mmCIF file of C-alpha atoms and ligand atoms in Angstrom:
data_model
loop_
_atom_site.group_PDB
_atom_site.id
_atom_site.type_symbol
_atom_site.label_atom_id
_atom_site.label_comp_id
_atom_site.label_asym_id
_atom_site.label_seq_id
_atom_site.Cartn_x
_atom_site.Cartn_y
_atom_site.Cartn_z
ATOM 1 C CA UNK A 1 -3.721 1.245 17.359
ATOM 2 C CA UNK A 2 -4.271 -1.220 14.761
ATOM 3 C CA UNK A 3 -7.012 -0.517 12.174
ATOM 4 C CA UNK A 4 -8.361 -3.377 10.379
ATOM 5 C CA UNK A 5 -11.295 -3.974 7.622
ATOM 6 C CA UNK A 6 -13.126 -7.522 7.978
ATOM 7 C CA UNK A 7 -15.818 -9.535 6.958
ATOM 8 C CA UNK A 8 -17.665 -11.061 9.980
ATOM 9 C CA UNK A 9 -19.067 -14.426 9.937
ATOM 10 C CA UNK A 10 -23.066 -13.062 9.318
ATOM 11 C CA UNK A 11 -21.371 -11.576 6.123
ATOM 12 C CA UNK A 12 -21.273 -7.901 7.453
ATOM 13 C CA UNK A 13 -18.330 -5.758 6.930
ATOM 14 C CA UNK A 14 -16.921 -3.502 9.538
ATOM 15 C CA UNK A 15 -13.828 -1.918 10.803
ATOM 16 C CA UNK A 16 -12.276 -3.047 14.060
ATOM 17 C CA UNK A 17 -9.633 -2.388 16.251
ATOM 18 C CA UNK A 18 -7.020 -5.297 17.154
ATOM 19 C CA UNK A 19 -6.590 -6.087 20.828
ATOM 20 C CA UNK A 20 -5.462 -8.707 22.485
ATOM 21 C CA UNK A 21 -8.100 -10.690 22.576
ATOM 22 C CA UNK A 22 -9.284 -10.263 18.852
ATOM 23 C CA UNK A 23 -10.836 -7.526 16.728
ATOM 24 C CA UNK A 24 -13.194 -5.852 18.403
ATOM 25 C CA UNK A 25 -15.533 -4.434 15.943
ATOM 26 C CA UNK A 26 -16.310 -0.635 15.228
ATOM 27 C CA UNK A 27 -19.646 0.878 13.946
ATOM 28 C CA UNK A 28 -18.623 3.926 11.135
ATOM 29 C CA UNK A 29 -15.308 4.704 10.076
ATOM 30 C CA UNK A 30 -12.180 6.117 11.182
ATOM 31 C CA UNK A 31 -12.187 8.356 8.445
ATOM 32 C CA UNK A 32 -15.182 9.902 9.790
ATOM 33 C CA UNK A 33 -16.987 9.126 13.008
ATOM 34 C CA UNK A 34 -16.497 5.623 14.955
ATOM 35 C CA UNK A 35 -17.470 3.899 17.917
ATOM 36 C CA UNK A 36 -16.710 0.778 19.788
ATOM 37 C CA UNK A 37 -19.223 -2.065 19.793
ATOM 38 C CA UNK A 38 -19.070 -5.125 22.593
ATOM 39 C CA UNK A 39 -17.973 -7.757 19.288
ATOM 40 C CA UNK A 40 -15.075 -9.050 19.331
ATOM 41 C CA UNK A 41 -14.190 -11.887 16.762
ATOM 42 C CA UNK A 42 -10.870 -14.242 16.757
ATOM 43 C CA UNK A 43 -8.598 -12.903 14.854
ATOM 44 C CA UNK A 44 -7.170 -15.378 13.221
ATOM 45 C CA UNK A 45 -10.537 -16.949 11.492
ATOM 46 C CA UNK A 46 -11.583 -13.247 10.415
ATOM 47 C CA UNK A 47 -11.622 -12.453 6.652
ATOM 48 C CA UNK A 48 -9.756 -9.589 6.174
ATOM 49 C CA UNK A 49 -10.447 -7.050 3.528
ATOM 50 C CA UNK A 50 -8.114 -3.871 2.663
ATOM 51 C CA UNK A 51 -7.937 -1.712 5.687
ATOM 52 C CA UNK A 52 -8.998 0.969 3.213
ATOM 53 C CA UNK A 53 -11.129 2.221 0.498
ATOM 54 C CA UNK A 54 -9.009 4.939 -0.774
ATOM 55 C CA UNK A 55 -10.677 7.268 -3.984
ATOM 56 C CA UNK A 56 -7.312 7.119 -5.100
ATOM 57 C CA UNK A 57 -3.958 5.735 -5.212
ATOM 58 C CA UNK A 58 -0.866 8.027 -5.753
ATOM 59 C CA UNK A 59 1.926 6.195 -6.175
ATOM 60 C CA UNK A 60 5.832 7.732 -6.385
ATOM 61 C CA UNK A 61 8.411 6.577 -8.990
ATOM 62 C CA UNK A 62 11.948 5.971 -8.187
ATOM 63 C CA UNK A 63 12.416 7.185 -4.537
ATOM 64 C CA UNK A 64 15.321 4.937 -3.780
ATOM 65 C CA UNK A 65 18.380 5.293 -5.569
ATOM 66 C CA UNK A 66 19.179 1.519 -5.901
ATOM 67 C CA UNK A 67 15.957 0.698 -7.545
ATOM 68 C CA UNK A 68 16.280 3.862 -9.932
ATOM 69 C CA UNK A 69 19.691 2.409 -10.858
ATOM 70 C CA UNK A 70 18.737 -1.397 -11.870
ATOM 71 C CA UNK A 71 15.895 -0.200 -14.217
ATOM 72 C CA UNK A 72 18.852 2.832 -15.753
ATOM 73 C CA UNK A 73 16.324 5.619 -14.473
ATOM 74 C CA UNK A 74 18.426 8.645 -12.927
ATOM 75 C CA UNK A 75 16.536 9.891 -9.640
ATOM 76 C CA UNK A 76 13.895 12.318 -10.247
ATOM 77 C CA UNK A 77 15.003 15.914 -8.727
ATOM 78 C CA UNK A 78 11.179 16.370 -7.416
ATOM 79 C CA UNK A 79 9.039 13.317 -6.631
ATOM 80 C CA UNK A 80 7.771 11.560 -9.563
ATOM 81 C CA UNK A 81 3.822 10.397 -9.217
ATOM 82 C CA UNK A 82 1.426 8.875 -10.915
ATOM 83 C CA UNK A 83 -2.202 7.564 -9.611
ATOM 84 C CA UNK A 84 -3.149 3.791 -9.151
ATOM 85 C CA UNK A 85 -7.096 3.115 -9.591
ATOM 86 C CA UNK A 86 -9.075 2.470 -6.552
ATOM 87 C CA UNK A 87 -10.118 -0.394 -8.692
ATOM 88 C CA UNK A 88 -6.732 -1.916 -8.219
ATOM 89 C CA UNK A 89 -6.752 -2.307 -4.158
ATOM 90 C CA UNK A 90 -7.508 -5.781 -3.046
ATOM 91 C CA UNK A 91 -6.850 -6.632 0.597
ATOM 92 C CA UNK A 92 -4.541 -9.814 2.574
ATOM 93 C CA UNK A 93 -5.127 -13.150 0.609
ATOM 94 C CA UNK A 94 -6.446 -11.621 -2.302
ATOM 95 C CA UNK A 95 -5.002 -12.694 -4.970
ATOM 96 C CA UNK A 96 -3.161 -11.347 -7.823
ATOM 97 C CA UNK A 97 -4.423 -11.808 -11.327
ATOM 98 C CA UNK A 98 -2.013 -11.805 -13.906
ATOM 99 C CA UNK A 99 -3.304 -10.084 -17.148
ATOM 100 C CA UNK A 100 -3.122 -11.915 -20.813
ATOM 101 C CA UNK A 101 -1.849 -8.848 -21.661
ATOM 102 C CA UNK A 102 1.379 -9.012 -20.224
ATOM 103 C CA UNK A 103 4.607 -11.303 -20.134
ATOM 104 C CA UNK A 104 6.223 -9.534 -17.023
ATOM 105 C CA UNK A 105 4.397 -8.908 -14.207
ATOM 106 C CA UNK A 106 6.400 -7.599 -11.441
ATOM 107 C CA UNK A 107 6.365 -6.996 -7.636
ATOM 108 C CA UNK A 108 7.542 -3.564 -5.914
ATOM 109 C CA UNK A 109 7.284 -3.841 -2.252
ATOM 110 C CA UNK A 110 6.313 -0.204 -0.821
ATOM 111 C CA UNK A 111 5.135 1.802 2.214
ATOM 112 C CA UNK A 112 1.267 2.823 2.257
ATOM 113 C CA UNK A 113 0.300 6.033 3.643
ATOM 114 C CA UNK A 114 -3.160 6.243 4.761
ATOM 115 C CA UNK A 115 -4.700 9.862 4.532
ATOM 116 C CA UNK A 116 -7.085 10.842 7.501
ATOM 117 C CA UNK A 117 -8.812 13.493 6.588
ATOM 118 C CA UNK A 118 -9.383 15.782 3.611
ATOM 119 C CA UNK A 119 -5.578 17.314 2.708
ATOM 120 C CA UNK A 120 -4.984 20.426 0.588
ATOM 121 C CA UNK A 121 -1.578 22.528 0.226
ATOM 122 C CA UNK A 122 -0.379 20.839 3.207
ATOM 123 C CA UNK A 123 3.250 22.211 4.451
ATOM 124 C CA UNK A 124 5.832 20.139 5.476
ATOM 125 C CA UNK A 125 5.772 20.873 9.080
ATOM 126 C CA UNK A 126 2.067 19.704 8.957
ATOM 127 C CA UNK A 127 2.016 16.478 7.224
ATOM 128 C CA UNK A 128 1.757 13.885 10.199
ATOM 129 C CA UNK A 129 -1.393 15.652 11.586
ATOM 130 C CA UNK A 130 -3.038 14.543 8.194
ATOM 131 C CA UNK A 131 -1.838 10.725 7.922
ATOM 132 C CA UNK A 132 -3.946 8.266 9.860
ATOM 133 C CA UNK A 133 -1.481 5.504 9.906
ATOM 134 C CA UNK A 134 0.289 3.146 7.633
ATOM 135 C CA UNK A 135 0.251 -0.218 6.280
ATOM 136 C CA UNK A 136 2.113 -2.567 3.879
ATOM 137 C CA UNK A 137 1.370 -1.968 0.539
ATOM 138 C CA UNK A 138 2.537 -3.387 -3.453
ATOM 139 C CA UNK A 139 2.678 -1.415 -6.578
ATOM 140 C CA UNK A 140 2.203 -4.238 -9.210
ATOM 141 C CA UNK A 141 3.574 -3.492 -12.296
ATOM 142 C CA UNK A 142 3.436 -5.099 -16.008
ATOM 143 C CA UNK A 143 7.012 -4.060 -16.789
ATOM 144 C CA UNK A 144 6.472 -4.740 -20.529
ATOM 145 C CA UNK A 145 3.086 -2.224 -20.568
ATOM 146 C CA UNK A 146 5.023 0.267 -18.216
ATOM 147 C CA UNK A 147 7.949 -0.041 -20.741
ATOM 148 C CA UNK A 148 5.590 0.119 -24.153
ATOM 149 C CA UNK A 149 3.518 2.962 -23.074
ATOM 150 C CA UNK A 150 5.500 5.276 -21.721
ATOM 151 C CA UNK A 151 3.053 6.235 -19.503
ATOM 152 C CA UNK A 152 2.020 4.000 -15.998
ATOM 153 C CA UNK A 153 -1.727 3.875 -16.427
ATOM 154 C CA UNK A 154 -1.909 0.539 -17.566
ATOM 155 C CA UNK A 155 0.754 -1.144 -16.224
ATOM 156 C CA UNK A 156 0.224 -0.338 -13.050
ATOM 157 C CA UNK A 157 -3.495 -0.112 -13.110
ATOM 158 C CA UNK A 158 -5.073 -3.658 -13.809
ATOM 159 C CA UNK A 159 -7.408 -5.044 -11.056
ATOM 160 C CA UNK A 160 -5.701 -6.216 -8.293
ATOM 161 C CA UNK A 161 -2.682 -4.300 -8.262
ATOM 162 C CA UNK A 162 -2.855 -2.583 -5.359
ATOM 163 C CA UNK A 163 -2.844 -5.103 -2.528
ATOM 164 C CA UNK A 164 -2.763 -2.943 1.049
ATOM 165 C CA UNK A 165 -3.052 -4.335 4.438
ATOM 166 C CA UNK A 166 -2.764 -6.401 6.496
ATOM 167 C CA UNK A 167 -3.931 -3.181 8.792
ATOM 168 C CA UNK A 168 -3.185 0.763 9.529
ATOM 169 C CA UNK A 169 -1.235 1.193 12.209
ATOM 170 C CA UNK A 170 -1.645 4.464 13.930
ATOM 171 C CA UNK A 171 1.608 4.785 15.984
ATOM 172 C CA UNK A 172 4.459 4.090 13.234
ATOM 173 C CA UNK A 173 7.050 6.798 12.375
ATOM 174 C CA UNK A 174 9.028 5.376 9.593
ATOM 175 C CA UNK A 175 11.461 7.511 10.150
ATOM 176 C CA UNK A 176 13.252 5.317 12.122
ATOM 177 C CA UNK A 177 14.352 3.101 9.580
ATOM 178 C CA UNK A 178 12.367 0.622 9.206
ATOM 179 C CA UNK A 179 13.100 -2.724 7.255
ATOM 180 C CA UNK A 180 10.711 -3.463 3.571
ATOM 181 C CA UNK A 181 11.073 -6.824 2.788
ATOM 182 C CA UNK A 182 9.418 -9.083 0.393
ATOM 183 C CA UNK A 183 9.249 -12.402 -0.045
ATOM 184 C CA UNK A 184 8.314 -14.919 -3.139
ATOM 185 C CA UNK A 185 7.760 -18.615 -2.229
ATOM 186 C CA UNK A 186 10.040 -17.354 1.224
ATOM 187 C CA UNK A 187 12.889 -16.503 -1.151
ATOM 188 C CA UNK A 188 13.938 -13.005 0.039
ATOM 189 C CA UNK A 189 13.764 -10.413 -3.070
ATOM 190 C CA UNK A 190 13.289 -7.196 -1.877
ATOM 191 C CA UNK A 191 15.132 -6.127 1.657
ATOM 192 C CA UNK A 192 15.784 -2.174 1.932
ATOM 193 C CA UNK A 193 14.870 0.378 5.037
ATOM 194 C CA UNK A 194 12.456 3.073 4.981
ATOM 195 C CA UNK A 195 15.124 5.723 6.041
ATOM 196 C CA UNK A 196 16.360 5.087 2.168
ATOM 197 C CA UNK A 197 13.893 6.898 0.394
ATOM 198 C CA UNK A 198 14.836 10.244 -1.952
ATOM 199 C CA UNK A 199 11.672 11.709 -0.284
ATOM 200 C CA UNK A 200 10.343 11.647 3.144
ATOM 201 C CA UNK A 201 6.748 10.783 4.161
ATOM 202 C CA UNK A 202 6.060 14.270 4.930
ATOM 203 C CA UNK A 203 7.695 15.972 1.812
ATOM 204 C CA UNK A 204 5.762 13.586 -0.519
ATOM 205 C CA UNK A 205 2.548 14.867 1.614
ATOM 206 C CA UNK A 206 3.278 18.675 0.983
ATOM 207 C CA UNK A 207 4.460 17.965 -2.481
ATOM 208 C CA UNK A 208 1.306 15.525 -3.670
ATOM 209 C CA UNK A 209 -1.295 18.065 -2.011
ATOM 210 C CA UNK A 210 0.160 21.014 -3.583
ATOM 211 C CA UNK A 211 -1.182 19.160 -6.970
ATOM 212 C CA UNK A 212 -4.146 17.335 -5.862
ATOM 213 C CA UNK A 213 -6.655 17.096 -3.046
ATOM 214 C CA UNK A 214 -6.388 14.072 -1.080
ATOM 215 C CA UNK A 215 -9.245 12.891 0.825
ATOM 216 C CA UNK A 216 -10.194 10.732 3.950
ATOM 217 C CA UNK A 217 -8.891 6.950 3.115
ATOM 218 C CA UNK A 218 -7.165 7.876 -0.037
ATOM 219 C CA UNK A 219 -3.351 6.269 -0.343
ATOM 220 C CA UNK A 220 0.453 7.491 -0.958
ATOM 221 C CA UNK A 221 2.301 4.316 -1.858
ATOM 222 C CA UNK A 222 6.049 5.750 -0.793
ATOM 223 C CA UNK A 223 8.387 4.086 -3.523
ATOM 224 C CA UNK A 224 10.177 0.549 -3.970
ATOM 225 C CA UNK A 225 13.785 -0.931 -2.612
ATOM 226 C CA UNK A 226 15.648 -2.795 -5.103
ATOM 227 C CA UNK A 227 14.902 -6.238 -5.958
ATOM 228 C CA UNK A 228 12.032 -6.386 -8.280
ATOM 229 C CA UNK A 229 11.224 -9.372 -10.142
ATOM 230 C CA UNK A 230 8.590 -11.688 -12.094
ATOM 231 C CA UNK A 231 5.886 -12.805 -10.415
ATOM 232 C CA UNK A 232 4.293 -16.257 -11.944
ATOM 233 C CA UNK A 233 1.179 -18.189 -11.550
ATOM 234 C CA UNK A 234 1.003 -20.301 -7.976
ATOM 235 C CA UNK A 235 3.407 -17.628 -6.440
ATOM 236 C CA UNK A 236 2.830 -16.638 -3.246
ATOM 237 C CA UNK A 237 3.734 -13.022 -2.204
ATOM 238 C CA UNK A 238 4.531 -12.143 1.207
ATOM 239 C CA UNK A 239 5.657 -7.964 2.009
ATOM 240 C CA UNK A 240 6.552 -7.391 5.349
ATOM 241 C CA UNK A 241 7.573 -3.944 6.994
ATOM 242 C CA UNK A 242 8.590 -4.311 9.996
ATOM 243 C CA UNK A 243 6.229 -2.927 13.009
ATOM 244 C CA UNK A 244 3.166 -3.337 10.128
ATOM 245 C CA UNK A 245 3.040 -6.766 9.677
ATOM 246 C CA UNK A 246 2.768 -9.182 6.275
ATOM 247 C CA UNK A 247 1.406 -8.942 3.631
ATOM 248 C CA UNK A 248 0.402 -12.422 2.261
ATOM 249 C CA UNK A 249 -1.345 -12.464 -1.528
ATOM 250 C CA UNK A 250 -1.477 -15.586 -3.750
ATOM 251 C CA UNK A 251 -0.189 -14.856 -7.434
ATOM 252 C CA UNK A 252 -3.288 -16.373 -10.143
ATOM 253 C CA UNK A 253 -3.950 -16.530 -13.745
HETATM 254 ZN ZN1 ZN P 1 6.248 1.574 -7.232
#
């Protein structure tokens, strides 16, 4: 199933379920109790918002070897995370605001893991039974801040850094090697395949929720191919996995 977030035309916001005839839309939440309603709106004029809400973002570092490499970062031997605000999700068509404070703003394309319910010391052998789904995700990144800091608070952490979406789709298993792709003004950056990664889907589960708590909504953004670049005012971004969809956010000042 695909999960999606919209605004309706009376302003209301809901969750709905894509079918063929349009998003038929959902009273509650997946993340906690849901229901069908008889609404279904085109899908194509609905506004949608990020398919999530998360309490927090925890994105890993350097979990492809090709994207360690161009930025002279050795892989990590244990996954290397750090948290996103909630503040920085935005949804499909959002856009992108580029901060005075920075003079390189970059993309990273990246697989979103959406938790389903609330995920403690999880092993392994476990992990699926706690992801709802997954969508496309970006880990926005002031390169220059990242670089000054040392740390990844804040430049990875401004407002709108975070775009997820366009929906969660419950059925994926990117274990079968998926292609990431992204896109700027349709010039192809970013192409790897989800098999790449350091660290599987399920080892990043058991290894995040031995630290921290994760809790209905919240996200695990899965690491970046190589290819990252500048993003500039008027750009638009597209990220596309493929079985998830696109990704499509405008680039502002
Ligand atoms: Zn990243």
């Amino acid at each position: 199933m695909k999960i999606v977030r919209a605004r309706t035309d009376d302003d209301e916001i809901s969750y709905g379920g894509v079918e063929p005839e349009g998003i038929r839309l959902y009273r509650g939440s997946p993340f906690v109790a849901w229901e069908p309603t008889e609404v279904v709106i085109d899908f194509d004029s609905a506004r949608l918002l990020s398919p999530t809400i998360p309490t927090k973002v925890v994105a890993v570092g350097r979990n492809f070897v090709a994207h360690a490499a161009e930025l002279n970062n050795p892989v990590p031997e244990e996954p290397l995370i750090f948290i996103k605000p909630s503040t920085s999700v935005i949804g499909p068509a959002a856009a992108i605001r580029l901060p005075p404070h920075s003079k390189q703003v970059e993309h990273e394309a990246e697989l979103a893991m959406v938790i389903g319910k609330v995920a403690r010391h999880v092993a392994v052998e476990d992990a699926a039974s706690y992801v709802l789904g997954y969508t496309v995700g970006q880990d926005i990144t002031a390169r220059d801040l990242q670089r000054r800091d040392g740390h990844f608070t804040r430049g990875k952490g401004f407002d709108t850094f975070c775009p997820l979406g366009p929906a969660i789709e419950t059925e994926f298993d990117p274990l079968e090697g998926q292609r990431l792709t992204c896109r700027v003004n349709g010039v192809t950056r970013q192409d790897g395949v989800l098999s790449d990664m350091v660290f599987g889907v399920a080892e990043l589960v058991a290894f995040i929720t031995g630290v921290m708590t994760l809790l209905p909504g919240d996200v695990i953004l899965t690491g970046t191919p190589e290819g990252v670049g500048p993003l500039v005012d008027g750009d638009l971004l597209e990220t596309e996995i493929e079985g998830l969809g696109v990704l499509k956010n405008p680039v502002a000042t």
